């Protein structure tokens, strides 16, 4: 299993957590909680890894 590091910030206007994986184009998401954001980012990474054109 590969490990990814996410940059996470809190958007004060929407009160959402937003995050992205540096160096991984298209790997970004948001969530109302940190757990939701983590799960959303995990799903995004899974989808990107299934894409044959995606290259880490």
Short mmCIF file of N, CA and C in Angstrom, two decimals:
data_model
loop_
_atom_site.label_atom_id
_atom_site.label_comp_id
_atom_site.label_asym_id
_atom_site.label_seq_id
_atom_site.Cartn_x
_atom_site.Cartn_y
_atom_site.Cartn_z
N UNK A 1 0.84 -1.18 0.00
CA UNK A 1 0.00 0.00 0.00
C UNK A 1 0.89 1.24 0.00
N UNK A 2 0.60 2.15 -0.89
CA UNK A 2 1.37 3.39 -1.01
C UNK A 2 0.81 4.44 -0.05
N UNK A 3 1.68 5.27 0.48
CA UNK A 3 1.28 6.33 1.39
C UNK A 3 1.41 7.67 0.69
N UNK A 4 0.41 8.53 0.86
CA UNK A 4 0.42 9.87 0.29
C UNK A 4 0.30 10.89 1.41
N UNK A 5 0.91 12.03 1.23
CA UNK A 5 0.81 13.13 2.19
C UNK A 5 -0.10 14.20 1.62
N UNK A 6 -1.04 14.66 2.43
CA UNK A 6 -1.99 15.69 1.99
C UNK A 6 -1.71 17.00 2.70
N UNK A 7 -1.91 18.09 1.98
CA UNK A 7 -1.90 19.42 2.56
C UNK A 7 -3.36 19.77 2.85
N UNK A 8 -3.65 20.12 4.09
CA UNK A 8 -5.03 20.37 4.51
C UNK A 8 -5.14 21.76 5.11
N UNK A 9 -6.20 22.46 4.71
CA UNK A 9 -6.49 23.78 5.26
C UNK A 9 -7.97 23.86 5.59
N UNK A 10 -8.33 24.78 6.44
CA UNK A 10 -9.74 25.03 6.76
C UNK A 10 -10.17 26.28 6.01
N UNK A 11 -11.21 26.17 5.20
CA UNK A 11 -11.76 27.32 4.47
C UNK A 11 -12.70 28.05 5.42
N UNK A 12 -12.31 29.23 5.83
CA UNK A 12 -13.10 29.98 6.81
C UNK A 12 -14.42 30.48 6.25
N UNK A 13 -14.51 30.66 4.93
CA UNK A 13 -15.76 31.11 4.32
C UNK A 13 -16.81 30.00 4.31
N UNK A 14 -16.40 28.79 3.99
CA UNK A 14 -17.35 27.67 3.89
C UNK A 14 -17.33 26.76 5.11
N UNK A 15 -16.32 26.94 5.96
CA UNK A 15 -16.12 26.11 7.15
C UNK A 15 -15.84 24.64 6.79
N UNK A 16 -15.31 24.42 5.58
CA UNK A 16 -14.96 23.07 5.13
C UNK A 16 -13.46 22.87 5.21
N UNK A 17 -13.06 21.62 5.36
CA UNK A 17 -11.66 21.26 5.23
C UNK A 17 -11.40 20.98 3.75
N UNK A 18 -10.31 21.53 3.23
CA UNK A 18 -9.93 21.29 1.84
C UNK A 18 -8.52 20.72 1.84
N UNK A 19 -8.27 19.81 0.93
CA UNK A 19 -6.96 19.18 0.90
C UNK A 19 -6.56 18.77 -0.50
N UNK A 20 -5.25 18.63 -0.68
CA UNK A 20 -4.72 18.17 -1.96
C UNK A 20 -3.44 17.39 -1.71
N UNK A 21 -3.09 16.56 -2.69
CA UNK A 21 -1.87 15.78 -2.63
C UNK A 21 -0.84 16.47 -3.53
N UNK A 22 0.23 17.05 -2.96
CA UNK A 22 1.23 17.73 -3.78
C UNK A 22 1.84 16.79 -4.82
N UNK A 23 2.00 17.31 -6.03
CA UNK A 23 2.61 16.55 -7.10
C UNK A 23 1.70 15.53 -7.73
N UNK A 24 0.44 15.54 -7.37
CA UNK A 24 -0.53 14.56 -7.87
C UNK A 24 -1.70 15.34 -8.48
N UNK A 25 -1.54 15.73 -9.74
CA UNK A 25 -2.53 16.57 -10.40
C UNK A 25 -3.92 15.94 -10.36
N UNK A 26 -4.89 16.71 -9.91
CA UNK A 26 -6.27 16.25 -9.83
C UNK A 26 -6.65 15.65 -8.49
N UNK A 27 -5.68 15.48 -7.60
CA UNK A 27 -5.96 14.88 -6.29
C UNK A 27 -6.25 15.98 -5.27
N UNK A 28 -7.51 16.40 -5.26
CA UNK A 28 -7.95 17.40 -4.29
C UNK A 28 -9.40 17.14 -3.95
N UNK A 29 -9.80 17.55 -2.75
CA UNK A 29 -11.18 17.33 -2.33
C UNK A 29 -11.48 18.22 -1.13
N UNK A 30 -12.68 18.03 -0.57
CA UNK A 30 -13.10 18.78 0.60
C UNK A 30 -14.00 17.90 1.45
N UNK A 31 -14.22 18.33 2.70
CA UNK A 31 -15.11 17.59 3.58
C UNK A 31 -15.50 18.44 4.77
N UNK A 32 -16.63 18.10 5.38
CA UNK A 32 -17.09 18.83 6.55
C UNK A 32 -16.26 18.49 7.79
N UNK A 33 -15.67 17.29 7.80
CA UNK A 33 -14.80 16.86 8.89
C UNK A 33 -13.49 16.36 8.30
N UNK A 34 -12.48 16.24 9.15
CA UNK A 34 -11.20 15.70 8.68
C UNK A 34 -11.35 14.26 8.22
N UNK A 35 -12.18 13.49 8.91
CA UNK A 35 -12.41 12.10 8.50
C UNK A 35 -13.06 12.04 7.13
N UNK A 36 -14.04 12.91 6.88
CA UNK A 36 -14.70 12.94 5.58
C UNK A 36 -13.71 13.35 4.48
N UNK A 37 -12.89 14.34 4.76
CA UNK A 37 -11.88 14.77 3.78
C UNK A 37 -10.91 13.62 3.49
N UNK A 38 -10.46 12.93 4.52
CA UNK A 38 -9.52 11.81 4.33
C UNK A 38 -10.14 10.74 3.44
N UNK A 39 -11.39 10.39 3.68
CA UNK A 39 -12.06 9.38 2.87
C UNK A 39 -12.24 9.87 1.44
N UNK A 40 -12.61 11.14 1.27
CA UNK A 40 -12.78 11.70 -0.08
C UNK A 40 -11.47 11.69 -0.85
N UNK A 41 -10.37 12.06 -0.19
CA UNK A 41 -9.07 12.03 -0.86
C UNK A 41 -8.67 10.60 -1.22
N UNK A 42 -8.97 9.66 -0.34
CA UNK A 42 -8.66 8.25 -0.62
C UNK A 42 -9.40 7.80 -1.88
N UNK A 43 -10.68 8.18 -2.00
CA UNK A 43 -11.47 7.81 -3.18
C UNK A 43 -10.91 8.45 -4.46
N UNK A 44 -10.48 9.71 -4.35
CA UNK A 44 -9.91 10.40 -5.51
C UNK A 44 -8.64 9.69 -5.97
N UNK A 45 -7.78 9.33 -5.03
CA UNK A 45 -6.54 8.64 -5.37
C UNK A 45 -6.83 7.30 -6.02
N UNK A 46 -7.80 6.56 -5.48
CA UNK A 46 -8.17 5.27 -6.08
C UNK A 46 -8.63 5.45 -7.52
N UNK A 47 -9.45 6.47 -7.77
CA UNK A 47 -9.92 6.72 -9.14
C UNK A 47 -8.77 7.09 -10.06
N UNK A 48 -7.85 7.94 -9.57
CA UNK A 48 -6.72 8.34 -10.39
C UNK A 48 -5.81 7.15 -10.71
N UNK A 49 -5.60 6.27 -9.74
CA UNK A 49 -4.74 5.12 -9.96
C UNK A 49 -5.36 4.12 -10.94
N UNK A 50 -6.68 4.10 -11.04
CA UNK A 50 -7.36 3.23 -12.01
C UNK A 50 -7.25 3.77 -13.43
N UNK A 51 -6.99 5.07 -13.56
CA UNK A 51 -6.86 5.70 -14.87
C UNK A 51 -5.51 5.30 -15.48
N UNK A 52 -5.55 4.66 -16.63
CA UNK A 52 -4.31 4.19 -17.27
C UNK A 52 -3.39 5.34 -17.67
N UNK A 53 -3.93 6.52 -17.87
CA UNK A 53 -3.12 7.67 -18.29
C UNK A 53 -2.43 8.34 -17.11
N UNK A 54 -2.88 8.06 -15.88
CA UNK A 54 -2.33 8.69 -14.69
C UNK A 54 -0.98 8.08 -14.37
N UNK A 55 0.00 8.93 -14.06
CA UNK A 55 1.34 8.48 -13.77
C UNK A 55 1.87 9.24 -12.56
N UNK A 56 2.29 8.52 -11.53
CA UNK A 56 2.86 9.17 -10.34
C UNK A 56 4.30 9.52 -10.55
#
